[in-house]
mmCIF file of C-alpha atoms in Angstrom:
data_model
loop_
_atom_site.group_PDB
_atom_site.id
_atom_site.type_symbol
_atom_site.label_atom_id
_atom_site.label_comp_id
_atom_site.label_asym_id
_atom_site.label_seq_id
_atom_site.Cartn_x
_atom_site.Cartn_y
_atom_site.Cartn_z
ATOM 1 C CA UNK W 1 6.831 1.630 -7.276
ATOM 2 C CA UNK W 2 6.122 3.474 -4.024
ATOM 3 C CA UNK W 3 8.259 6.672 -3.764
ATOM 4 C CA UNK W 4 10.090 7.427 -0.513
ATOM 5 C CA UNK W 5 10.806 10.653 1.226
ATOM 6 C CA UNK W 6 13.330 10.385 4.023
ATOM 7 C CA UNK W 7 13.025 13.294 6.351
ATOM 8 C CA UNK W 8 14.881 14.398 9.488
ATOM 9 C CA UNK W 9 16.220 17.205 11.767
ATOM 10 C CA UNK W 10 19.581 17.995 10.361
ATOM 11 C CA UNK W 11 21.580 15.712 8.021
ATOM 12 C CA UNK W 12 20.492 12.406 9.596
ATOM 13 C CA UNK W 13 18.293 11.682 6.540
ATOM 14 C CA UNK W 14 21.095 12.129 4.108
ATOM 15 C CA UNK W 15 23.385 9.921 6.232
ATOM 16 C CA UNK W 16 20.903 7.057 6.574
ATOM 17 C CA UNK W 17 20.161 7.171 2.889
ATOM 18 C CA UNK W 18 23.834 6.662 2.148
ATOM 19 C CA UNK W 19 23.986 3.821 4.720
ATOM 20 C CA UNK W 20 21.046 2.199 3.098
ATOM 21 C CA UNK W 21 22.719 2.340 -0.331
ATOM 22 C CA UNK W 22 25.806 0.702 1.009
ATOM 23 C CA UNK W 23 23.732 -2.298 2.195
ATOM 24 C CA UNK W 24 20.953 -2.517 -0.347
ATOM 25 C CA UNK W 25 22.435 -0.732 -3.446
ATOM 26 C CA UNK W 26 21.383 2.447 -5.223
ATOM 27 C CA UNK W 27 17.577 3.079 -5.089
ATOM 28 C CA UNK W 28 15.440 5.129 -7.423
ATOM 29 C CA UNK W 29 12.608 7.362 -6.378
ATOM 30 C CA UNK W 30 14.083 8.258 -3.004
ATOM 31 C CA UNK W 31 14.214 11.879 -1.921
ATOM 32 C CA UNK W 32 15.745 13.412 1.126
ATOM 33 C CA UNK W 33 14.308 16.354 3.098
ATOM 34 C CA UNK W 34 16.434 17.963 5.924
ATOM 35 C CA UNK W 35 15.133 20.427 8.356
ATOM 36 C CA UNK W 36 18.008 22.857 9.255
ATOM 37 C CA UNK W 37 18.342 25.127 12.336
ATOM 38 C CA UNK W 38 17.898 28.273 10.264
ATOM 39 C CA UNK W 39 14.614 27.093 8.670
ATOM 40 C CA UNK W 40 11.040 27.366 9.618
ATOM 41 C CA UNK W 41 7.843 25.263 9.054
ATOM 42 C CA UNK W 42 7.051 26.937 5.796
ATOM 43 C CA UNK W 43 10.490 26.186 4.495
ATOM 44 C CA UNK W 44 10.195 22.575 5.435
ATOM 45 C CA UNK W 45 6.725 22.243 3.931
ATOM 46 C CA UNK W 46 8.073 23.662 0.613
ATOM 47 C CA UNK W 47 10.867 21.049 0.615
ATOM 48 C CA UNK W 48 8.363 18.324 0.949
ATOM 49 C CA UNK W 49 6.212 19.795 -1.942
ATOM 50 C CA UNK W 50 9.306 20.077 -4.112
ATOM 51 C CA UNK W 51 10.327 16.478 -3.351
ATOM 52 C CA UNK W 52 6.890 15.199 -4.268
ATOM 53 C CA UNK W 53 6.910 17.070 -7.465
ATOM 54 C CA UNK W 54 10.148 15.389 -8.495
ATOM 55 C CA UNK W 55 8.323 12.021 -8.535
ATOM 56 C CA UNK W 56 6.510 10.904 -11.702
ATOM 57 C CA UNK W 57 2.910 11.620 -11.023
ATOM 58 C CA UNK W 58 3.546 14.215 -8.407
ATOM 59 C CA UNK W 59 1.052 14.337 -5.609
ATOM 60 C CA UNK W 60 -1.007 11.556 -7.245
ATOM 61 C CA UNK W 61 1.770 9.016 -6.809
ATOM 62 C CA UNK W 62 2.233 6.611 -3.985
ATOM 63 C CA UNK W 63 4.434 8.286 -1.409
ATOM 64 C CA UNK W 64 5.815 7.060 1.872
ATOM 65 C CA UNK W 65 7.346 9.529 4.350
ATOM 66 C CA UNK W 66 9.945 7.973 6.613
ATOM 67 C CA UNK W 67 10.627 10.509 9.336
ATOM 68 C CA UNK W 68 12.983 10.619 12.333
ATOM 69 C CA UNK W 69 10.808 11.519 15.271
ATOM 70 C CA UNK W 70 7.088 11.308 16.103
ATOM 71 C CA UNK W 71 5.749 14.844 16.783
ATOM 72 C CA UNK W 72 8.751 16.633 15.379
ATOM 73 C CA UNK W 73 8.656 19.284 12.648
ATOM 74 C CA UNK W 74 9.312 16.847 9.791
ATOM 75 C CA UNK W 75 6.519 14.681 11.198
ATOM 76 C CA UNK W 76 4.095 17.516 11.560
ATOM 77 C CA UNK W 77 4.587 18.904 8.064
ATOM 78 C CA UNK W 78 4.515 15.419 6.409
ATOM 79 C CA UNK W 79 1.348 14.697 8.403
ATOM 80 C CA UNK W 80 -0.385 17.721 6.876
ATOM 81 C CA UNK W 81 0.377 16.474 3.391
ATOM 82 C CA UNK W 82 -0.623 12.908 4.208
ATOM 83 C CA UNK W 83 -3.974 14.160 5.604
ATOM 84 C CA UNK W 84 -4.661 15.817 2.151
ATOM 85 C CA UNK W 85 -3.719 12.617 0.285
ATOM 86 C CA UNK W 86 -4.961 9.726 2.471
ATOM 87 C CA UNK W 87 -5.444 7.436 -0.523
ATOM 88 C CA UNK W 88 -1.957 7.491 -1.871
ATOM 89 C CA UNK W 89 0.353 8.747 0.940
ATOM 90 C CA UNK W 90 1.401 7.372 4.305
ATOM 91 C CA UNK W 91 3.988 8.011 7.003
ATOM 92 C CA UNK W 92 6.096 6.116 9.570
ATOM 93 C CA UNK W 93 8.120 7.684 12.278
ATOM 94 C CA UNK W 94 11.078 6.466 14.317
ATOM 95 C CA UNK W 95 13.297 5.888 11.321
ATOM 96 C CA UNK W 96 16.223 3.465 11.794
ATOM 97 C CA UNK W 97 18.414 1.493 9.345
ATOM 98 C CA UNK W 98 16.588 -1.835 9.696
ATOM 99 C CA UNK W 99 13.338 -0.022 8.864
ATOM 100 C CA UNK W 100 14.831 1.596 5.781
ATOM 101 C CA UNK W 101 16.278 -1.622 4.420
ATOM 102 C CA UNK W 102 12.982 -3.427 4.969
ATOM 103 C CA UNK W 103 11.241 -0.600 3.185
ATOM 104 C CA UNK W 104 13.538 -0.991 0.174
ATOM 105 C CA UNK W 105 12.763 -4.737 0.146
ATOM 106 C CA UNK W 106 8.980 -4.331 0.687
ATOM 107 C CA UNK W 107 8.414 -2.144 -2.332
ATOM 108 C CA UNK W 108 9.453 -4.963 -4.675
ATOM 109 C CA UNK W 109 6.209 -6.679 -3.675
ATOM 110 C CA UNK W 110 3.965 -3.862 -2.504
ATOM 111 C CA UNK W 111 2.739 -0.916 -4.480
ATOM 112 C CA UNK W 112 0.784 0.776 -1.699
ATOM 113 C CA UNK W 113 2.469 3.207 0.713
ATOM 114 C CA UNK W 114 0.083 2.569 3.627
ATOM 115 C CA UNK W 115 0.590 -1.179 3.447
ATOM 116 C CA UNK W 116 4.416 -0.807 3.443
ATOM 117 C CA UNK W 117 4.188 1.579 6.380
ATOM 118 C CA UNK W 118 2.207 -0.988 8.391
ATOM 119 C CA UNK W 119 4.664 -3.721 7.657
ATOM 120 C CA UNK W 120 7.694 -1.752 8.827
ATOM 121 C CA UNK W 121 6.871 -1.367 12.478
ATOM 122 C CA UNK W 122 7.808 -4.905 13.615
ATOM 123 C CA UNK W 123 11.144 -4.772 11.718
ATOM 124 C CA UNK W 124 11.995 -1.429 13.273
ATOM 125 C CA UNK W 125 11.380 -2.765 16.745
ATOM 126 C CA UNK W 126 13.207 -5.995 16.190
ATOM 127 C CA UNK W 127 16.292 -3.979 14.986
ATOM 128 C CA UNK W 128 16.640 -2.532 18.531
ATOM 129 C CA UNK W 129 18.825 -4.927 20.635
ATOM 130 C CA UNK W 130 21.439 -4.739 23.244
ATOM 131 C CA UNK W 131 24.620 -6.553 24.212
ATOM 132 C CA UNK W 132 24.222 -7.970 26.814
ATOM 133 C CA UNK W 133 20.594 -8.719 26.072
ATOM 134 C CA UNK W 134 17.765 -8.109 28.543
ATOM 135 C CA UNK W 135 17.340 -10.880 31.167
ATOM 136 C CA UNK W 136 14.090 -12.062 29.736
ATOM 137 C CA UNK W 137 15.508 -12.659 26.253
ATOM 138 C CA UNK W 138 17.387 -15.717 25.051
ATOM 139 C CA UNK W 139 20.646 -14.648 23.292
ATOM 140 C CA UNK W 140 21.005 -15.308 19.565
ATOM 141 C CA UNK W 141 24.039 -17.481 20.303
ATOM 142 C CA UNK W 142 22.079 -19.651 22.686
ATOM 143 C CA UNK W 143 19.090 -19.942 20.371
ATOM 144 C CA UNK W 144 21.272 -20.861 17.436
ATOM 145 C CA UNK W 145 23.536 -23.294 19.291
ATOM 146 C CA UNK W 146 20.516 -25.152 20.633
ATOM 147 C CA UNK W 147 19.292 -28.278 18.833
ATOM 148 C CA UNK W 148 20.274 -27.560 15.238
ATOM 149 C CA UNK W 149 18.192 -30.541 14.090
ATOM 150 C CA UNK W 150 14.978 -29.072 15.422
ATOM 151 C CA UNK W 151 12.229 -29.352 12.891
ATOM 152 C CA UNK W 152 14.168 -31.491 10.395
ATOM 153 C CA UNK W 153 12.643 -34.190 8.416
ATOM 154 C CA UNK W 154 13.608 -36.947 5.944
ATOM 155 C CA UNK W 155 15.318 -35.636 2.805
ATOM 156 C CA UNK W 156 18.440 -33.746 1.657
ATOM 157 C CA UNK W 157 19.268 -30.111 2.341
ATOM 158 C CA UNK W 158 18.326 -27.700 -0.318
ATOM 159 C CA UNK W 159 20.867 -24.874 -1.179
ATOM 160 C CA UNK W 160 19.014 -21.698 -2.135
ATOM 161 C CA UNK W 161 22.085 -19.611 -2.555
ATOM 162 C CA UNK W 162 25.889 -19.790 -2.237
ATOM 163 C CA UNK W 163 28.020 -16.643 -1.887
ATOM 164 C CA UNK W 164 31.660 -15.870 -1.679
ATOM 165 C CA UNK W 165 32.261 -12.941 0.640
ATOM 166 C CA UNK W 166 35.393 -12.243 2.727
ATOM 167 C CA UNK W 167 33.246 -10.418 5.325
ATOM 168 C CA UNK W 168 30.866 -13.447 5.569
ATOM 169 C CA UNK W 169 27.755 -12.439 7.468
ATOM 170 C CA UNK W 170 27.406 -8.619 7.541
ATOM 171 C CA UNK W 171 24.678 -6.044 6.857
ATOM 172 C CA UNK W 172 24.232 -6.557 3.119
ATOM 173 C CA UNK W 173 24.044 -10.299 3.648
ATOM 174 C CA UNK W 174 21.670 -10.179 6.592
ATOM 175 C CA UNK W 175 19.314 -7.562 5.195
ATOM 176 C CA UNK W 176 19.475 -7.963 1.424
ATOM 177 C CA UNK W 177 20.749 -11.407 0.443
ATOM 178 C CA UNK W 178 19.082 -13.554 3.076
ATOM 179 C CA UNK W 179 15.493 -12.374 2.339
ATOM 180 C CA UNK W 180 16.364 -12.618 -1.422
ATOM 181 C CA UNK W 181 17.488 -16.245 -0.917
ATOM 182 C CA UNK W 182 14.416 -17.221 0.965
ATOM 183 C CA UNK W 183 16.645 -19.477 3.035
ATOM 184 C CA UNK W 184 15.791 -20.558 6.587
ATOM 185 C CA UNK W 185 19.292 -21.319 7.614
ATOM 186 C CA UNK W 186 22.649 -19.542 7.103
ATOM 187 C CA UNK W 187 25.695 -21.777 7.033
ATOM 188 C CA UNK W 188 29.141 -20.258 7.064
ATOM 189 C CA UNK W 189 31.448 -22.855 5.567
ATOM 190 C CA UNK W 190 35.020 -22.103 6.677
ATOM 191 C CA UNK W 191 37.797 -24.130 8.465
ATOM 192 C CA UNK W 192 39.285 -20.866 9.690
ATOM 193 C CA UNK W 193 36.127 -19.432 11.299
ATOM 194 C CA UNK W 194 35.002 -22.824 12.685
ATOM 195 C CA UNK W 195 38.008 -22.985 14.884
ATOM 196 C CA UNK W 196 37.799 -19.325 16.033
ATOM 197 C CA UNK W 197 35.243 -19.112 18.830
ATOM 198 C CA UNK W 198 35.104 -15.298 18.832
ATOM 199 C CA UNK W 199 34.429 -14.957 15.077
ATOM 200 C CA UNK W 200 31.959 -17.794 15.278
ATOM 201 C CA UNK W 201 29.943 -16.176 18.074
ATOM 202 C CA UNK W 202 29.967 -12.739 16.346
ATOM 203 C CA UNK W 203 28.585 -14.381 13.187
ATOM 204 C CA UNK W 204 25.819 -16.190 15.132
ATOM 205 C CA UNK W 205 24.794 -12.965 16.866
ATOM 206 C CA UNK W 206 24.734 -11.151 13.448
ATOM 207 C CA UNK W 207 22.043 -13.597 12.071
ATOM 208 C CA UNK W 208 18.796 -11.812 11.108
ATOM 209 C CA UNK W 209 15.684 -12.524 13.261
ATOM 210 C CA UNK W 210 14.060 -15.815 12.600
ATOM 211 C CA UNK W 211 17.074 -17.330 10.772
ATOM 212 C CA UNK W 212 19.424 -19.864 12.406
ATOM 213 C CA UNK W 213 23.156 -19.466 11.681
ATOM 214 C CA UNK W 214 25.782 -22.195 11.885
ATOM 215 C CA UNK W 215 29.645 -22.168 11.284
ATOM 216 C CA UNK W 216 31.096 -25.459 10.085
ATOM 217 C CA UNK W 217 34.279 -26.605 8.413
ATOM 218 C CA UNK W 218 34.207 -27.631 4.794
ATOM 219 C CA UNK W 219 34.412 -31.403 5.547
ATOM 220 C CA UNK W 220 31.345 -31.122 7.705
ATOM 221 C CA UNK W 221 29.444 -29.384 4.960
ATOM 222 C CA UNK W 222 30.300 -32.267 2.592
ATOM 223 C CA UNK W 223 29.161 -34.717 5.294
ATOM 224 C CA UNK W 224 25.849 -32.830 5.878
ATOM 225 C CA UNK W 225 24.979 -32.852 2.197
ATOM 226 C CA UNK W 226 25.026 -36.674 2.262
ATOM 227 C CA UNK W 227 22.649 -36.772 5.262
ATOM 228 C CA UNK W 228 19.023 -37.676 4.387
ATOM 229 C CA UNK W 229 17.667 -36.201 7.618
ATOM 230 C CA UNK W 230 18.052 -32.571 6.564
ATOM 231 C CA UNK W 231 14.814 -32.160 4.688
ATOM 232 C CA UNK W 232 13.100 -28.817 5.299
ATOM 233 C CA UNK W 233 16.490 -26.989 5.493
ATOM 234 C CA UNK W 234 16.843 -24.317 2.824
ATOM 235 C CA UNK W 235 20.380 -23.093 3.191
ATOM 236 C CA UNK W 236 22.236 -19.956 2.256
ATOM 237 C CA UNK W 237 25.995 -20.963 2.166
ATOM 238 C CA UNK W 238 28.680 -18.356 2.853
ATOM 239 C CA UNK W 239 32.305 -19.022 1.780
ATOM 240 C CA UNK W 240 35.217 -16.901 2.745
ATOM 241 C CA UNK W 241 37.107 -17.582 -0.388
ATOM 242 C CA UNK W 242 36.813 -19.549 -3.668
ATOM 243 C CA UNK W 243 39.217 -22.237 -2.494
ATOM 244 C CA UNK W 244 36.763 -23.352 0.165
ATOM 245 C CA UNK W 245 33.961 -23.361 -2.361
ATOM 246 C CA UNK W 246 36.059 -25.458 -4.642
ATOM 247 C CA UNK W 247 36.774 -27.999 -1.937
ATOM 248 C CA UNK W 248 33.033 -28.190 -1.143
ATOM 249 C CA UNK W 249 32.049 -28.758 -4.771
ATOM 250 C CA UNK W 250 34.690 -31.346 -5.301
ATOM 251 C CA UNK W 251 33.510 -33.081 -2.192
ATOM 252 C CA UNK W 252 30.013 -33.389 -3.587
ATOM 253 C CA UNK W 253 28.241 -30.119 -2.502
ATOM 254 C CA UNK W 254 25.976 -29.529 -5.537
ATOM 255 C CA UNK W 255 26.422 -25.813 -6.470
ATOM 256 C CA UNK W 256 25.185 -24.823 -9.926
ATOM 257 C CA UNK W 257 25.826 -21.102 -9.274
ATOM 258 C CA UNK W 258 27.869 -19.016 -6.833
ATOM 259 C CA UNK W 259 27.226 -15.305 -6.042
ATOM 260 C CA UNK W 260 30.666 -13.623 -5.975
ATOM 261 C CA UNK W 261 30.183 -10.629 -3.683
ATOM 262 C CA UNK W 262 33.334 -9.522 -2.017
ATOM 263 C CA UNK W 263 36.993 -10.487 -1.950
ATOM 264 C CA UNK W 264 39.217 -8.306 0.179
ATOM 265 C CA UNK W 265 42.465 -6.801 -1.119
ATOM 266 C CA UNK W 266 45.787 -7.925 0.134
ATOM 267 C CA UNK W 267 49.396 -7.717 -1.039
ATOM 268 C CA UNK W 268 49.927 -9.221 -4.437
ATOM 269 C CA UNK W 269 46.267 -9.132 -5.437
ATOM 270 C CA UNK W 270 44.635 -7.139 -8.249
ATOM 271 C CA UNK W 271 41.321 -5.192 -7.992
ATOM 272 C CA UNK W 272 39.047 -6.461 -10.693
ATOM 273 C CA UNK W 273 36.150 -4.127 -9.506
ATOM 274 C CA UNK W 274 35.547 -2.024 -6.496
ATOM 275 C CA UNK W 275 34.940 -5.034 -4.124
ATOM 276 C CA UNK W 276 36.726 -8.020 -5.722
ATOM 277 C CA UNK W 277 40.479 -8.496 -5.477
ATOM 278 C CA UNK W 278 42.283 -11.633 -6.625
ATOM 279 C CA UNK W 279 45.500 -13.214 -7.712
ATOM 280 C CA UNK W 280 46.361 -16.017 -10.104
ATOM 281 C CA UNK W 281 45.528 -18.698 -7.555
ATOM 282 C CA UNK W 282 42.066 -17.320 -7.197
ATOM 283 C CA UNK W 283 41.663 -17.073 -10.980
ATOM 284 C CA UNK W 284 42.859 -20.751 -11.301
ATOM 285 C CA UNK W 285 40.286 -21.681 -8.651
ATOM 286 C CA UNK W 286 37.391 -20.021 -10.459
ATOM 287 C CA UNK W 287 38.472 -21.760 -13.667
ATOM 288 C CA UNK W 288 38.355 -25.138 -11.916
ATOM 289 C CA UNK W 289 34.900 -24.355 -10.566
ATOM 290 C CA UNK W 290 33.775 -23.348 -14.029
ATOM 291 C CA UNK W 291 35.067 -26.571 -15.403
ATOM 292 C CA UNK W 292 32.865 -28.422 -12.776
ATOM 293 C CA UNK W 293 29.824 -26.586 -14.264
ATOM 294 C CA UNK W 294 29.498 -23.779 -11.704
ATOM 295 C CA UNK W 295 28.256 -20.422 -13.003
ATOM 296 C CA UNK W 296 29.152 -17.095 -11.346
ATOM 297 C CA UNK W 297 26.706 -14.271 -10.407
ATOM 298 C CA UNK W 298 28.972 -11.132 -9.640
ATOM 299 C CA UNK W 299 26.829 -8.769 -7.575
ATOM 300 C CA UNK W 300 27.290 -6.958 -4.336
ATOM 301 C CA UNK W 301 23.635 -6.640 -3.604
ATOM 302 C CA UNK W 302 20.567 -8.169 -5.280
ATOM 303 C CA UNK W 303 19.630 -4.905 -7.002
ATOM 304 C CA UNK W 304 22.952 -4.616 -8.853
ATOM 305 C CA UNK W 305 23.263 -5.740 -12.482
ATOM 306 C CA UNK W 306 25.030 -8.999 -13.066
ATOM 307 C CA UNK W 307 28.588 -8.846 -14.234
ATOM 308 C CA UNK W 308 30.687 -11.466 -16.101
ATOM 309 C CA UNK W 309 33.479 -12.680 -13.833
ATOM 310 C CA UNK W 310 35.890 -13.721 -16.461
ATOM 311 C CA UNK W 311 35.469 -10.445 -18.434
ATOM 312 C CA UNK W 312 36.330 -8.539 -15.211
ATOM 313 C CA UNK W 313 39.422 -10.768 -14.753
ATOM 314 C CA UNK W 314 40.572 -10.355 -18.316
ATOM 315 C CA UNK W 315 40.186 -6.563 -18.214
ATOM 316 C CA UNK W 316 41.993 -6.271 -14.872
ATOM 317 C CA UNK W 317 44.896 -8.418 -16.258
ATOM 318 C CA UNK W 318 45.308 -10.301 -13.046
ATOM 319 C CA UNK W 319 48.894 -11.545 -12.571
#
């Protein structure tokens, strides 16, 4: 695995590492180097050396430096080290959160620091957008609300992943679960959101680059699954609650497994772990889904270990 050193002026590196963990989960072999106002170049260089020595293999290991600013002190000191180890170290500047998330994902398939660095530049650029967008750009909402049947062919839709998440399409879903699912379309299945134009547009805008997003009611999802003109669509389904998922399954949507990611707390509900809150009605719904043959994958992000849903419920003594 490629080792990462996140480096910045001040505490930016520490903060972005925490943000990355919130979205992608805890990561091993990631060191933070901060350059503080009372420090000089020699202090900074020693911090880099110490960070490298904490990696297995030390300066013989694959190391990627992710630094905040081209030409700044962290860049300059890291550049000296990369120049001494051109075969196993590399650097990329202009660090932003999309870049860091993509880096975490890339090292699952890449074991070379330089190759990962080259692959990160497009993602870092694509992560910079504005609202309203520039005049020469087509808005995400317009692109997604265009012909949703474009490129379809004969055959049924394939469901790559289904997830229950109160927050629906957010950072963890866009940057971690969508690539993991290898889906080419995100479908939010919710009666509530389908009739709320503001929420619908926000979800469409939050779709990752290159992925279409749609918001449809449960009955429409059931109808679409019967359509034999949806070949080529590999879908990532997002449900706001288990009740909507149950309606979909009972209506004929074939779900063998559901990722249970997040269920917000509200009055009368019990926390079964840090991100899942439910009451007896939710438990009964999960039991019905289980009776229909659905398995449950309890994970907030792909890198988490899987937990047993009913063991969590039993330990929490949901009432």
